[in-house]
Amino acid sequence: MRLAPPSLSAALLISAAMSAAAQHASHPALNAQLLVAARQGDLATLSRVLDEGAAPNSRNRLGKTSLLVAAEKGQLAMVERLLAAGADVQQPSLEGVTPLIGAAYFGHAPVVRRLLAAGARTEPVDRMERSAMVYAAALGHGEVVQVLLAHGIAVDALYANRLTALMWAAGQGQADMVRLLLAHGARTDLRDDRGFSAARIARDAGHVQVAGLLEAGP
């Protein structure tokens, strides 16, 4: 249950470059400036090049749009500007990371909330088969999890390998997250595809305190 992001192969990088070139044909210089501005958190430049004709959905060599970059950095004002310009809230990178997954991974709850309001779907997963909820729970981003639950994600939803958010939090030793999920009614009796409960996962990972919380119940 390691959370290190996967690396891209050379073939994927070549594919990304070709895709970017195809999308950027009309204003290549402006599109490049847009991506740089997003990376640097430069809202003024980003707004200017959008006004001058930069394509809001242009992508870098990793397939990341400016919206994804801004979401990962927690740049809410930049996210707002890009959405107003027509940025695609669903567009993933080559690794399948959507703006919502990126914002959830880094714990940016205000951005998560805004992307959901713009229609971002919660079910997409990246190439590691992990969703926004999985990352938020596993990394201990309580406010993000609260936002996702309030949006309608079931607390006991099953993800890859029949893992729940509670199991992910348990496996990563996130005691506060475990308490939060239990308070929202997460079940401790569910089993993953190996037949392991959240408590067993926590204990096997060496998180004895978390295992105790789960065995004690809500």
JSON list of C-alpha atoms in Angstrom, two decimals:
[
{"chain": "A", "resi": 1, "resn": "MET", "atom": "CA", "xyz": [0.00, 0.00, 0.00]},
{"chain": "A", "resi": 2, "resn": "ARG", "atom": "CA", "xyz": [2.85, 2.33, -0.85]},
{"chain": "A", "resi": 3, "resn": "LEU", "atom": "CA", "xyz": [1.80, 5.75, -2.14]},
{"chain": "A", "resi": 4, "resn": "ALA", "atom": "CA", "xyz": [4.80, 6.77, -4.21]},
{"chain": "A", "resi": 5, "resn": "PRO", "atom": "CA", "xyz": [3.59, 7.98, -7.63]},
{"chain": "A", "resi": 6, "resn": "PRO", "atom": "CA", "xyz": [4.44, 5.70, -10.55]},
{"chain": "A", "resi": 7, "resn": "SER", "atom": "CA", "xyz": [7.13, 6.72, -13.01]},
{"chain": "A", "resi": 8, "resn": "LEU", "atom": "CA", "xyz": [6.46, 7.23, -16.69]},
{"chain": "A", "resi": 9, "resn": "SER", "atom": "CA", "xyz": [8.02, 5.10, -19.38]},
{"chain": "A", "resi": 10, "resn": "ALA", "atom": "CA", "xyz": [9.86, 6.61, -22.33]},
{"chain": "A", "resi": 11, "resn": "ALA", "atom": "CA", "xyz": [7.01, 5.53, -24.58]},
{"chain": "A", "resi": 12, "resn": "LEU", "atom": "CA", "xyz": [4.51, 7.47, -22.50]},
{"chain": "A", "resi": 13, "resn": "LEU", "atom": "CA", "xyz": [6.70, 10.55, -22.56]},
{"chain": "A", "resi": 14, "resn": "ILE", "atom": "CA", "xyz": [6.94, 10.37, -26.35]},
{"chain": "A", "resi": 15, "resn": "SER", "atom": "CA", "xyz": [3.18, 9.93, -26.55]},
{"chain": "A", "resi": 16, "resn": "ALA", "atom": "CA", "xyz": [2.68, 12.94, -24.28]},
{"chain": "A", "resi": 17, "resn": "ALA", "atom": "CA", "xyz": [4.96, 15.11, -26.39]},
{"chain": "A", "resi": 18, "resn": "MET", "atom": "CA", "xyz": [3.06, 14.15, -29.55]},
{"chain": "A", "resi": 19, "resn": "SER", "atom": "CA", "xyz": [-0.27, 14.81, -27.87]},
{"chain": "A", "resi": 20, "resn": "ALA", "atom": "CA", "xyz": [0.90, 18.17, -26.56]},
{"chain": "A", "resi": 21, "resn": "ALA", "atom": "CA", "xyz": [2.23, 19.17, -29.95]},
{"chain": "A", "resi": 22, "resn": "ALA", "atom": "CA", "xyz": [-1.09, 18.34, -31.58]},
{"chain": "A", "resi": 23, "resn": "GLN", "atom": "CA", "xyz": [-3.06, 20.36, -29.06]},
{"chain": "A", "resi": 24, "resn": "HIS", "atom": "CA", "xyz": [-0.71, 23.33, -29.06]},
{"chain": "A", "resi": 25, "resn": "ALA", "atom": "CA", "xyz": [-0.47, 23.88, -32.80]},
{"chain": "A", "resi": 26, "resn": "SER", "atom": "CA", "xyz": [-2.43, 27.15, -32.83]},
{"chain": "A", "resi": 27, "resn": "HIS", "atom": "CA", "xyz": [-0.54, 29.12, -30.16]},
{"chain": "A", "resi": 28, "resn": "PRO", "atom": "CA", "xyz": [2.50, 27.08, -29.11]},
{"chain": "A", "resi": 29, "resn": "ALA", "atom": "CA", "xyz": [4.31, 29.99, -27.45]},
{"chain": "A", "resi": 30, "resn": "LEU", "atom": "CA", "xyz": [1.25, 31.13, -25.50]},
{"chain": "A", "resi": 31, "resn": "ASN", "atom": "CA", "xyz": [0.42, 27.59, -24.44]},
{"chain": "A", "resi": 32, "resn": "ALA", "atom": "CA", "xyz": [3.96, 27.10, -23.17]},
{"chain": "A", "resi": 33, "resn": "GLN", "atom": "CA", "xyz": [3.70, 30.37, -21.21]},
{"chain": "A", "resi": 34, "resn": "LEU", "atom": "CA", "xyz": [0.40, 29.21, -19.74]},
{"chain": "A", "resi": 35, "resn": "LEU", "atom": "CA", "xyz": [1.94, 25.99, -18.44]},
{"chain": "A", "resi": 36, "resn": "VAL", "atom": "CA", "xyz": [4.95, 27.83, -17.02]},
{"chain": "A", "resi": 37, "resn": "ALA", "atom": "CA", "xyz": [2.69, 30.37, -15.31]},
{"chain": "A", "resi": 38, "resn": "ALA", "atom": "CA", "xyz": [0.68, 27.56, -13.71]},
{"chain": "A", "resi": 39, "resn": "ARG", "atom": "CA", "xyz": [3.83, 25.85, -12.50]},
{"chain": "A", "resi": 40, "resn": "GLN", "atom": "CA", "xyz": [5.14, 29.10, -11.01]},
{"chain": "A", "resi": 41, "resn": "GLY", "atom": "CA", "xyz": [1.82, 30.15, -9.48]},
{"chain": "A", "resi": 42, "resn": "ASP", "atom": "CA", "xyz": [1.82, 33.33, -11.58]},
{"chain": "A", "resi": 43, "resn": "LEU", "atom": "CA", "xyz": [-1.85, 34.25, -11.85]},
{"chain": "A", "resi": 44, "resn": "ALA", "atom": "CA", "xyz": [-1.25, 37.55, -13.65]},
{"chain": "A", "resi": 45, "resn": "THR", "atom": "CA", "xyz": [0.69, 35.93, -16.48]},
{"chain": "A", "resi": 46, "resn": "LEU", "atom": "CA", "xyz": [-1.72, 33.03, -16.67]},
{"chain": "A", "resi": 47, "resn": "SER", "atom": "CA", "xyz": [-4.67, 35.42, -17.04]},
{"chain": "A", "resi": 48, "resn": "ARG", "atom": "CA", "xyz": [-2.85, 37.47, -19.67]},
{"chain": "A", "resi": 49, "resn": "VAL", "atom": "CA", "xyz": [-1.94, 34.55, -21.91]},
{"chain": "A", "resi": 50, "resn": "LEU", "atom": "CA", "xyz": [-5.45, 33.14, -21.64]},
{"chain": "A", "resi": 51, "resn": "ASP", "atom": "CA", "xyz": [-6.79, 36.50, -22.80]},
{"chain": "A", "resi": 52, "resn": "GLU", "atom": "CA", "xyz": [-4.28, 36.42, -25.66]},
{"chain": "A", "resi": 53, "resn": "GLY", "atom": "CA", "xyz": [-5.51, 33.04, -26.88]},
{"chain": "A", "resi": 54, "resn": "ALA", "atom": "CA", "xyz": [-3.69, 30.31, -24.98]},
{"chain": "A", "resi": 55, "resn": "ALA", "atom": "CA", "xyz": [-5.58, 27.01, -24.99]},
{"chain": "A", "resi": 56, "resn": "PRO", "atom": "CA", "xyz": [-6.80, 26.32, -21.42]},
{"chain": "A", "resi": 57, "resn": "ASN", "atom": "CA", "xyz": [-6.50, 22.55, -21.96]},
{"chain": "A", "resi": 58, "resn": "SER", "atom": "CA", "xyz": [-2.96, 22.53, -23.36]},
{"chain": "A", "resi": 59, "resn": "ARG", "atom": "CA", "xyz": [-0.77, 19.88, -21.75]},
{"chain": "A", "resi": 60, "resn": "ASN", "atom": "CA", "xyz": [2.87, 19.45, -20.82]},
{"chain": "A", "resi": 61, "resn": "ARG", "atom": "CA", "xyz": [5.00, 16.43, -21.67]},
{"chain": "A", "resi": 62, "resn": "LEU", "atom": "CA", "xyz": [3.50, 14.48, -18.76]},
{"chain": "A", "resi": 63, "resn": "GLY", "atom": "CA", "xyz": [0.01, 15.19, -20.01]},
{"chain": "A", "resi": 64, "resn": "LYS", "atom": "CA", "xyz": [-0.73, 17.64, -17.21]},
{"chain": "A", "resi": 65, "resn": "THR", "atom": "CA", "xyz": [-2.99, 20.61, -17.90]},
{"chain": "A", "resi": 66, "resn": "SER", "atom": "CA", "xyz": [-2.57, 23.94, -16.17]},
{"chain": "A", "resi": 67, "resn": "LEU", "atom": "CA", "xyz": [-5.70, 23.12, -14.16]},
{"chain": "A", "resi": 68, "resn": "LEU", "atom": "CA", "xyz": [-4.11, 19.95, -12.82]},
{"chain": "A", "resi": 69, "resn": "VAL", "atom": "CA", "xyz": [-0.90, 21.79, -11.94]},
{"chain": "A", "resi": 70, "resn": "ALA", "atom": "CA", "xyz": [-2.85, 24.56, -10.18]},
{"chain": "A", "resi": 71, "resn": "ALA", "atom": "CA", "xyz": [-4.97, 21.99, -8.32]},
{"chain": "A", "resi": 72, "resn": "GLU", "atom": "CA", "xyz": [-1.90, 20.13, -7.09]},
{"chain": "A", "resi": 73, "resn": "LYS", "atom": "CA", "xyz": [-0.43, 23.40, -5.83]},
{"chain": "A", "resi": 74, "resn": "GLY", "atom": "CA", "xyz": [-3.66, 24.47, -4.11]},
{"chain": "A", "resi": 75, "resn": "GLN", "atom": "CA", "xyz": [-3.92, 27.64, -6.20]},
{"chain": "A", "resi": 76, "resn": "LEU", "atom": "CA", "xyz": [-7.65, 28.30, -5.83]},
{"chain": "A", "resi": 77, "resn": "ALA", "atom": "CA", "xyz": [-7.69, 31.65, -7.65]},
{"chain": "A", "resi": 78, "resn": "MET", "atom": "CA", "xyz": [-5.83, 30.09, -10.56]},
{"chain": "A", "resi": 79, "resn": "VAL", "atom": "CA", "xyz": [-8.25, 27.16, -10.60]},
{"chain": "A", "resi": 80, "resn": "GLU", "atom": "CA", "xyz": [-11.14, 29.62, -10.75]},
{"chain": "A", "resi": 81, "resn": "ARG", "atom": "CA", "xyz": [-9.57, 31.51, -13.66]},
{"chain": "A", "resi": 82, "resn": "LEU", "atom": "CA", "xyz": [-8.89, 28.35, -15.64]},
{"chain": "A", "resi": 83, "resn": "LEU", "atom": "CA", "xyz": [-12.39, 27.00, -15.10]},
{"chain": "A", "resi": 84, "resn": "ALA", "atom": "CA", "xyz": [-13.83, 30.31, -16.25]},
{"chain": "A", "resi": 85, "resn": "ALA", "atom": "CA", "xyz": [-11.70, 30.01, -19.39]},
{"chain": "A", "resi": 86, "resn": "GLY", "atom": "CA", "xyz": [-13.11, 26.57, -20.17]},
{"chain": "A", "resi": 87, "resn": "ALA", "atom": "CA", "xyz": [-10.52, 24.23, -18.66]},
{"chain": "A", "resi": 88, "resn": "ASP", "atom": "CA", "xyz": [-11.69, 20.61, -18.64]},
{"chain": "A", "resi": 89, "resn": "VAL", "atom": "CA", "xyz": [-12.24, 19.59, -15.01]},
{"chain": "A", "resi": 90, "resn": "GLN", "atom": "CA", "xyz": [-12.02, 15.89, -15.94]},
{"chain": "A", "resi": 91, "resn": "GLN", "atom": "CA", "xyz": [-8.85, 15.90, -18.07]},
{"chain": "A", "resi": 92, "resn": "PRO", "atom": "CA", "xyz": [-6.29, 13.47, -16.60]},
{"chain": "A", "resi": 93, "resn": "SER", "atom": "CA", "xyz": [-2.55, 13.32, -17.03]},
{"chain": "A", "resi": 94, "resn": "LEU", "atom": "CA", "xyz": [-0.95, 10.34, -18.73]},
{"chain": "A", "resi": 95, "resn": "GLU", "atom": "CA", "xyz": [-0.83, 8.65, -15.35]},
{"chain": "A", "resi": 96, "resn": "GLY", "atom": "CA", "xyz": [-4.58, 9.10, -14.97]},
{"chain": "A", "resi": 97, "resn": "VAL", "atom": "CA", "xyz": [-4.33, 11.87, -12.38]},
{"chain": "A", "resi": 98, "resn": "THR", "atom": "CA", "xyz": [-7.30, 14.21, -12.63]},
{"chain": "A", "resi": 99, "resn": "PRO", "atom": "CA", "xyz": [-7.36, 17.69, -11.08]},
{"chain": "A", "resi": 100, "resn": "LEU", "atom": "CA", "xyz": [-9.54, 16.29, -8.27]},
{"chain": "A", "resi": 101, "resn": "ILE", "atom": "CA", "xyz": [-7.11, 13.46, -7.54]},
{"chain": "A", "resi": 102, "resn": "GLY", "atom": "CA", "xyz": [-4.20, 15.92, -7.59]},
{"chain": "A", "resi": 103, "resn": "ALA", "atom": "CA", "xyz": [-5.90, 18.31, -5.18]},
{"chain": "A", "resi": 104, "resn": "ALA", "atom": "CA", "xyz": [-6.92, 15.47, -2.86]},
{"chain": "A", "resi": 105, "resn": "TYR", "atom": "CA", "xyz": [-3.42, 13.96, -2.86]},
{"chain": "A", "resi": 106, "resn": "PHE", "atom": "CA", "xyz": [-1.94, 17.22, -1.58]},
{"chain": "A", "resi": 107, "resn": "GLY", "atom": "CA", "xyz": [-4.78, 17.95, 0.84]},
{"chain": "A", "resi": 108, "resn": "HIS", "atom": "CA", "xyz": [-6.19, 21.11, -0.75]},
{"chain": "A", "resi": 109, "resn": "ALA", "atom": "CA", "xyz": [-9.77, 21.00, 0.51]},
{"chain": "A", "resi": 110, "resn": "PRO", "atom": "CA", "xyz": [-10.92, 24.38, -0.92]},
{"chain": "A", "resi": 111, "resn": "VAL", "atom": "CA", "xyz": [-9.75, 23.32, -4.38]},
{"chain": "A", "resi": 112, "resn": "VAL", "atom": "CA", "xyz": [-11.42, 19.91, -3.99]},
{"chain": "A", "resi": 113, "resn": "ARG", "atom": "CA", "xyz": [-14.66, 21.65, -3.06]},
{"chain": "A", "resi": 114, "resn": "ARG", "atom": "CA", "xyz": [-14.45, 23.99, -6.07]},
{"chain": "A", "resi": 115, "resn": "LEU", "atom": "CA", "xyz": [-13.67, 21.20, -8.52]},
{"chain": "A", "resi": 116, "resn": "LEU", "atom": "CA", "xyz": [-16.62, 19.18, -7.25]},
{"chain": "A", "resi": 117, "resn": "ALA", "atom": "CA", "xyz": [-18.85, 22.23, -7.71]},
{"chain": "A", "resi": 118, "resn": "ALA", "atom": "CA", "xyz": [-17.57, 22.43, -11.30]},
{"chain": "A", "resi": 119, "resn": "GLY", "atom": "CA", "xyz": [-18.65, 18.85, -11.94]},
{"chain": "A", "resi": 120, "resn": "ALA", "atom": "CA", "xyz": [-15.51, 16.84, -11.20]},
{"chain": "A", "resi": 121, "resn": "ARG", "atom": "CA", "xyz": [-16.32, 13.14, -10.93]},
{"chain": "A", "resi": 122, "resn": "THR", "atom": "CA", "xyz": [-15.15, 11.25, -7.85]},
{"chain": "A", "resi": 123, "resn": "GLU", "atom": "CA", "xyz": [-14.97, 7.75, -9.34]},
{"chain": "A", "resi": 124, "resn": "PRO", "atom": "CA", "xyz": [-11.92, 8.09, -11.67]},
{"chain": "A", "resi": 125, "resn": "VAL", "atom": "CA", "xyz": [-8.73, 6.37, -10.56]},
{"chain": "A", "resi": 126, "resn": "ASP", "atom": "CA", "xyz": [-5.14, 6.86, -11.66]},
{"chain": "A", "resi": 127, "resn": "ARG", "atom": "CA", "xyz": [-2.82, 4.23, -13.13]},
{"chain": "A", "resi": 128, "resn": "MET", "atom": "CA", "xyz": [-2.25, 2.88, -9.61]},
{"chain": "A", "resi": 129, "resn": "GLU", "atom": "CA", "xyz": [-6.06, 2.39, -9.34]},
{"chain": "A", "resi": 130, "resn": "ARG", "atom": "CA", "xyz": [-6.34, 4.99, -6.59]},
{"chain": "A", "resi": 131, "resn": "SER", "atom": "CA", "xyz": [-9.05, 7.60, -6.34]},
{"chain": "A", "resi": 132, "resn": "ALA", "atom": "CA", "xyz": [-9.23, 10.99, -4.70]},
{"chain": "A", "resi": 133, "resn": "MET", "atom": "CA", "xyz": [-10.78, 9.40, -1.59]},
{"chain": "A", "resi": 134, "resn": "VAL", "atom": "CA", "xyz": [-8.10, 6.73, -1.36]},
{"chain": "A", "resi": 135, "resn": "TYR", "atom": "CA", "xyz": [-5.30, 9.29, -1.38]},
{"chain": "A", "resi": 136, "resn": "ALA", "atom": "CA", "xyz": [-7.04, 11.64, 1.03]},
{"chain": "A", "resi": 137, "resn": "ALA", "atom": "CA", "xyz": [-7.74, 8.86, 3.53]},
{"chain": "A", "resi": 138, "resn": "ALA", "atom": "CA", "xyz": [-4.33, 7.22, 3.24]},
{"chain": "A", "resi": 139, "resn": "LEU", "atom": "CA", "xyz": [-2.47, 10.52, 3.61]},
{"chain": "A", "resi": 140, "resn": "GLY", "atom": "CA", "xyz": [-4.56, 11.79, 6.51]},
{"chain": "A", "resi": 141, "resn": "HIS", "atom": "CA", "xyz": [-6.23, 14.74, 4.81]},
{"chain": "A", "resi": 142, "resn": "GLY", "atom": "CA", "xyz": [-9.26, 14.95, 7.07]},
{"chain": "A", "resi": 143, "resn": "GLU", "atom": "CA", "xyz": [-10.86, 18.06, 5.62]},
{"chain": "A", "resi": 144, "resn": "VAL", "atom": "CA", "xyz": [-10.69, 16.62, 2.11]},
{"chain": "A", "resi": 145, "resn": "VAL", "atom": "CA", "xyz": [-12.31, 13.40, 3.29]},
{"chain": "A", "resi": 146, "resn": "GLN", "atom": "CA", "xyz": [-15.06, 15.41, 4.98]},
{"chain": "A", "resi": 147, "resn": "VAL", "atom": "CA", "xyz": [-15.70, 17.27, 1.71]},
{"chain": "A", "resi": 148, "resn": "LEU", "atom": "CA", "xyz": [-15.82, 14.04, -0.30]},
{"chain": "A", "resi": 149, "resn": "LEU", "atom": "CA", "xyz": [-18.16, 12.35, 2.16]},
{"chain": "A", "resi": 150, "resn": "ALA", "atom": "CA", "xyz": [-20.44, 15.39, 2.16]},
{"chain": "A", "resi": 151, "resn": "HIS", "atom": "CA", "xyz": [-20.48, 15.22, -1.63]},
{"chain": "A", "resi": 152, "resn": "GLY", "atom": "CA", "xyz": [-21.98, 11.75, -1.43]},
{"chain": "A", "resi": 153, "resn": "ILE", "atom": "CA", "xyz": [-19.14, 9.23, -1.47]},
{"chain": "A", "resi": 154, "resn": "ALA", "atom": "CA", "xyz": [-20.13, 6.24, 0.65]},
{"chain": "A", "resi": 155, "resn": "VAL", "atom": "CA", "xyz": [-17.84, 5.84, 3.65]},
{"chain": "A", "resi": 156, "resn": "ASP", "atom": "CA", "xyz": [-17.59, 2.09, 2.97]},
{"chain": "A", "resi": 157, "resn": "ALA", "atom": "CA", "xyz": [-17.13, 2.32, -0.79]},
{"chain": "A", "resi": 158, "resn": "LEU", "atom": "CA", "xyz": [-14.89, -0.43, -2.14]},
{"chain": "A", "resi": 159, "resn": "TYR", "atom": "CA", "xyz": [-11.83, 0.43, -4.19]},
{"chain": "A", "resi": 160, "resn": "ALA", "atom": "CA", "xyz": [-9.21, -1.78, -5.87]},
{"chain": "A", "resi": 161, "resn": "ASN", "atom": "CA", "xyz": [-8.69, -5.13, -4.11]},
{"chain": "A", "resi": 162, "resn": "ARG", "atom": "CA", "xyz": [-11.87, -4.46, -2.10]},
{"chain": "A", "resi": 163, "resn": "LEU", "atom": "CA", "xyz": [-10.03, -1.97, 0.08]},
{"chain": "A", "resi": 164, "resn": "THR", "atom": "CA", "xyz": [-12.08, 0.71, 1.84]},
{"chain": "A", "resi": 165, "resn": "ALA", "atom": "CA", "xyz": [-10.95, 4.19, 2.87]},
{"chain": "A", "resi": 166, "resn": "LEU", "atom": "CA", "xyz": [-10.76, 2.88, 6.44]},
{"chain": "A", "resi": 167, "resn": "MET", "atom": "CA", "xyz": [-8.41, 0.09, 5.37]},
{"chain": "A", "resi": 168, "resn": "TRP", "atom": "CA", "xyz": [-6.17, 2.53, 3.55]},
{"chain": "A", "resi": 169, "resn": "ALA", "atom": "CA", "xyz": [-6.05, 4.85, 6.57]},
{"chain": "A", "resi": 170, "resn": "ALA", "atom": "CA", "xyz": [-5.34, 1.88, 8.86]},
{"chain": "A", "resi": 171, "resn": "GLY", "atom": "CA", "xyz": [-2.56, 0.56, 6.66]},
{"chain": "A", "resi": 172, "resn": "GLN", "atom": "CA", "xyz": [-0.86, 3.95, 6.66]},
{"chain": "A", "resi": 173, "resn": "GLY", "atom": "CA", "xyz": [-1.16, 4.39, 10.43]},
{"chain": "A", "resi": 174, "resn": "GLN", "atom": "CA", "xyz": [-3.47, 7.40, 10.19]},
{"chain": "A", "resi": 175, "resn": "ALA", "atom": "CA", "xyz": [-5.06, 7.29, 13.65]},
{"chain": "A", "resi": 176, "resn": "ASP", "atom": "CA", "xyz": [-6.95, 10.58, 13.35]},
{"chain": "A", "resi": 177, "resn": "MET", "atom": "CA", "xyz": [-8.32, 9.54, 9.96]},
{"chain": "A", "resi": 178, "resn": "VAL", "atom": "CA", "xyz": [-9.42, 6.20, 11.37]},
{"chain": "A", "resi": 179, "resn": "ARG", "atom": "CA", "xyz": [-11.27, 8.03, 14.15]},
{"chain": "A", "resi": 180, "resn": "LEU", "atom": "CA", "xyz": [-12.91, 10.35, 11.60]},
{"chain": "A", "resi": 181, "resn": "LEU", "atom": "CA", "xyz": [-14.07, 7.49, 9.39]},
{"chain": "A", "resi": 182, "resn": "LEU", "atom": "CA", "xyz": [-15.37, 5.53, 12.37]},
{"chain": "A", "resi": 183, "resn": "ALA", "atom": "CA", "xyz": [-17.30, 8.61, 13.48]},
{"chain": "A", "resi": 184, "resn": "HIS", "atom": "CA", "xyz": [-18.91, 8.61, 10.01]},
{"chain": "A", "resi": 185, "resn": "GLY", "atom": "CA", "xyz": [-19.99, 5.02, 10.47]},
{"chain": "A", "resi": 186, "resn": "ALA", "atom": "CA", "xyz": [-17.24, 3.13, 8.67]},
{"chain": "A", "resi": 187, "resn": "ARG", "atom": "CA", "xyz": [-17.55, -0.61, 9.19]},
{"chain": "A", "resi": 188, "resn": "THR", "atom": "CA", "xyz": [-14.69, -2.50, 10.80]},
{"chain": "A", "resi": 189, "resn": "ASP", "atom": "CA", "xyz": [-15.94, -5.95, 9.81]},
{"chain": "A", "resi": 190, "resn": "LEU", "atom": "CA", "xyz": [-15.36, -5.61, 6.05]},
{"chain": "A", "resi": 191, "resn": "ARG", "atom": "CA", "xyz": [-12.58, -7.64, 4.44]},
{"chain": "A", "resi": 192, "resn": "ASP", "atom": "CA", "xyz": [-10.33, -6.98, 1.47]},
{"chain": "A", "resi": 193, "resn": "ASP", "atom": "CA", "xyz": [-9.73, -9.55, -1.28]},
{"chain": "A", "resi": 194, "resn": "ARG", "atom": "CA", "xyz": [-7.27, -11.37, 0.99]},
{"chain": "A", "resi": 195, "resn": "GLY", "atom": "CA", "xyz": [-9.81, -11.63, 3.77]},
{"chain": "A", "resi": 196, "resn": "PHE", "atom": "CA", "xyz": [-8.06, -9.01, 5.92]},
{"chain": "A", "resi": 197, "resn": "SER", "atom": "CA", "xyz": [-9.92, -6.49, 8.08]},
{"chain": "A", "resi": 198, "resn": "ALA", "atom": "CA", "xyz": [-8.76, -2.91, 8.65]},
{"chain": "A", "resi": 199, "resn": "ALA", "atom": "CA", "xyz": [-7.47, -3.95, 12.08]},
{"chain": "A", "resi": 200, "resn": "ARG", "atom": "CA", "xyz": [-5.47, -6.83, 10.59]},
{"chain": "A", "resi": 201, "resn": "ILE", "atom": "CA", "xyz": [-4.01, -4.52, 7.94]},
{"chain": "A", "resi": 202, "resn": "ALA", "atom": "CA", "xyz": [-2.97, -2.00, 10.59]},
{"chain": "A", "resi": 203, "resn": "ARG", "atom": "CA", "xyz": [-1.43, -4.68, 12.84]},
{"chain": "A", "resi": 204, "resn": "ASP", "atom": "CA", "xyz": [0.48, -6.27, 9.96]},
{"chain": "A", "resi": 205, "resn": "ALA", "atom": "CA", "xyz": [1.87, -2.83, 9.07]},
{"chain": "A", "resi": 206, "resn": "GLY", "atom": "CA", "xyz": [3.09, -2.31, 12.64]},
{"chain": "A", "resi": 207, "resn": "HIS", "atom": "CA", "xyz": [0.45, 0.25, 13.60]},
{"chain": "A", "resi": 208, "resn": "VAL", "atom": "CA", "xyz": [-0.55, -1.30, 16.91]},
{"chain": "A", "resi": 209, "resn": "GLN", "atom": "CA", "xyz": [-2.36, 1.79, 18.26]},
{"chain": "A", "resi": 210, "resn": "VAL", "atom": "CA", "xyz": [-4.50, 2.03, 15.14]},
{"chain": "A", "resi": 211, "resn": "ALA", "atom": "CA", "xyz": [-5.28, -1.68, 15.31]},
{"chain": "A", "resi": 212, "resn": "GLY", "atom": "CA", "xyz": [-6.40, -1.16, 18.90]},
{"chain": "A", "resi": 213, "resn": "LEU", "atom": "CA", "xyz": [-8.71, 1.67, 17.86]},
{"chain": "A", "resi": 214, "resn": "LEU", "atom": "CA", "xyz": [-10.32, -0.54, 15.26]},
{"chain": "A", "resi": 215, "resn": "GLU", "atom": "CA", "xyz": [-10.69, -3.51, 17.55]},
{"chain": "A", "resi": 216, "resn": "ALA", "atom": "CA", "xyz": [-12.29, -1.29, 20.20]},
{"chain": "A", "resi": 217, "resn": "GLY", "atom": "CA", "xyz": [-14.87, -0.04, 17.69]},
{"chain": "A", "resi": 218, "resn": "PRO", "atom": "CA", "xyz": [-16.36, 3.48, 17.33]}
]
